[in-house]
Amino acid sequence: GNSVTQMEGPVTLSEEAFLTINCTYTATGYPSLFWYVQYPGEGLQLLLKATKADDKGSNKGFEATYRKETTSFHLEKGSVQVSDSAVYFCALYNAGNMLTFGGGTRLMVKP
Amino acid sequence: GAVVSQHPSRVICKSGTSVKIECRSLDFQATTMFWYRQFPKKSLMLMATSNEGSKATYEQGVEKDKFLINHASLTLSTLTVTSAHPEDSSFYICSAIAGRASYIQYFGAGTRLSVL
């Protein structure tokens, strides 16, 4: 079956630090991969996506590259801001209409 | 992007009462909507998938008689928590996709249910 594993948090960084949140997946075929962000007290927002191997999704300074050889989709940002503090979810879609989510990683950015 | 509105954002109710949560797609027709439950500091747990005009498909372990889902139109799905108890307190989130060929889910802002 499908599964998504992401690093446990919380991840605490100082403002302007480099961010990496690891995400690996298990799936048959060729899934699409997503990062969602959840700000405190809110629902999930789609942050970025990649639909095939070697695609790079990017948005708001965040990037993630679909690596089929390592079954990974790590999220990166070169310089985080306090406003990036949130919970980040890696997810995959593989046929049907359901998303499989990772456990979420809480990011806390301190001024 | 597509907007999904969820209402109410927060509800507090007494044990034994029923609570209805609405999920609306504002600028697109949602052929499929999903209902999730999120426990504190945990990931989302899919409760059910609902397609317009048909019965919802519940995930294993989710009581269909307790969590009634209605998807009467292409822009509205409702989740009713019947005879709510404190253990039903949680954050409920809906999502929707536009069209059968689409797979991108757009999420509502969530409803925090507190049962006293």
Short mmCIF file of N, CA and C in Angstrom, two decimals, chain A residues 3-7 21-25 33-37 44 64 72-75 87-92 99-105, chain B residues 43:
data_model
loop_
_atom_site.label_atom_id
_atom_site.label_comp_id
_atom_site.label_asym_id
_atom_site.label_seq_id
_atom_site.Cartn_x
_atom_site.Cartn_y
_atom_site.Cartn_z
N SER A 3 2.36 4.73 1.56
CA SER A 3 2.70 5.31 2.86
C SER A 3 3.65 6.47 2.66
N VAL A 4 3.60 7.40 3.60
CA VAL A 4 4.47 8.58 3.57
C VAL A 4 5.11 8.73 4.95
N THR A 5 6.39 8.90 4.97
CA THR A 5 7.12 9.07 6.22
C THR A 5 7.85 10.40 6.19
N GLN A 6 7.63 11.21 7.19
CA GLN A 6 8.35 12.46 7.26
C GLN A 6 8.96 12.63 8.63
N MET A 7 9.98 13.46 8.69
CA MET A 7 10.72 13.61 9.93
C MET A 7 9.82 14.17 11.02
N ILE A 21 12.95 19.63 5.41
CA ILE A 21 12.06 18.66 6.05
C ILE A 21 12.03 17.44 5.15
N ASN A 22 12.50 16.32 5.68
CA ASN A 22 12.59 15.11 4.88
C ASN A 22 11.24 14.41 4.73
N CYS A 23 11.04 13.86 3.54
CA CYS A 23 9.84 13.08 3.25
C CYS A 23 10.21 11.94 2.31
N THR A 24 9.87 10.74 2.70
CA THR A 24 10.04 9.59 1.81
C THR A 24 8.70 8.88 1.68
N TYR A 25 8.56 8.14 0.62
CA TYR A 25 7.27 7.52 0.36
C TYR A 25 7.44 6.09 -0.13
N LEU A 33 3.10 13.89 -5.85
CA LEU A 33 3.54 14.23 -4.51
C LEU A 33 3.21 15.68 -4.17
N PHE A 34 2.90 15.92 -2.91
CA PHE A 34 2.44 17.23 -2.48
C PHE A 34 3.08 17.61 -1.14
N TRP A 35 3.18 18.90 -0.93
CA TRP A 35 3.40 19.45 0.40
C TRP A 35 2.24 20.38 0.71
N TYR A 36 1.63 20.14 1.86
CA TYR A 36 0.59 21.02 2.37
C TYR A 36 1.12 21.71 3.62
N VAL A 37 0.60 22.91 3.88
CA VAL A 37 0.97 23.64 5.09
C VAL A 37 -0.30 23.97 5.88
N LEU A 44 -5.74 22.95 5.76
CA LEU A 44 -4.52 22.75 5.01
C LEU A 44 -4.54 23.57 3.72
N ALA A 64 10.70 21.51 -3.63
CA ALA A 64 10.84 20.08 -3.38
C ALA A 64 10.98 19.40 -4.73
N SER A 72 11.89 10.07 -2.59
CA SER A 72 11.88 11.18 -1.64
C SER A 72 11.30 12.44 -2.27
N PHE A 73 10.88 13.34 -1.39
CA PHE A 73 10.31 14.63 -1.82
C PHE A 73 10.58 15.62 -0.68
N HIS A 74 11.83 15.88 -0.43
CA HIS A 74 12.23 16.72 0.69
C HIS A 74 11.88 18.18 0.44
N LEU A 75 11.38 18.85 1.45
CA LEU A 75 11.01 20.26 1.36
C LEU A 75 12.17 21.12 1.82
N VAL A 87 2.63 23.73 10.54
CA VAL A 87 2.84 22.28 10.39
C VAL A 87 2.83 21.95 8.91
N TYR A 88 3.80 21.17 8.48
CA TYR A 88 3.94 20.83 7.07
C TYR A 88 3.67 19.34 6.89
N PHE A 89 2.81 19.05 5.90
CA PHE A 89 2.44 17.67 5.62
C PHE A 89 2.88 17.29 4.22
N CYS A 90 3.58 16.18 4.13
CA CYS A 90 3.90 15.58 2.84
C CYS A 90 2.78 14.60 2.50
N ALA A 91 2.42 14.52 1.24
CA ALA A 91 1.31 13.64 0.88
C ALA A 91 1.53 13.09 -0.53
N LEU A 92 0.91 11.97 -0.79
CA LEU A 92 0.98 11.42 -2.13
C LEU A 92 -0.42 11.04 -2.61
N LEU A 99 -5.80 10.99 -0.76
CA LEU A 99 -4.44 11.39 -0.44
C LEU A 99 -3.95 10.56 0.74
N THR A 100 -2.68 10.21 0.71
CA THR A 100 -2.04 9.58 1.85
C THR A 100 -1.11 10.60 2.46
N PHE A 101 -1.31 10.93 3.73
CA PHE A 101 -0.53 11.97 4.40
C PHE A 101 0.57 11.37 5.26
N GLY A 102 1.64 12.12 5.37
CA GLY A 102 2.63 11.83 6.40
C GLY A 102 2.13 12.36 7.73
N GLY A 103 2.92 12.15 8.76
CA GLY A 103 2.48 12.51 10.10
C GLY A 103 2.54 14.00 10.42
N GLY A 104 3.14 14.77 9.53
CA GLY A 104 3.25 16.21 9.78
C GLY A 104 4.52 16.56 10.53
N THR A 105 5.09 17.70 10.22
CA THR A 105 6.28 18.21 10.90
C THR A 105 6.01 19.65 11.29
N SER B 43 -1.62 13.74 12.42
CA SER B 43 -1.96 13.94 11.01
C SER B 43 -3.46 13.81 10.80
#
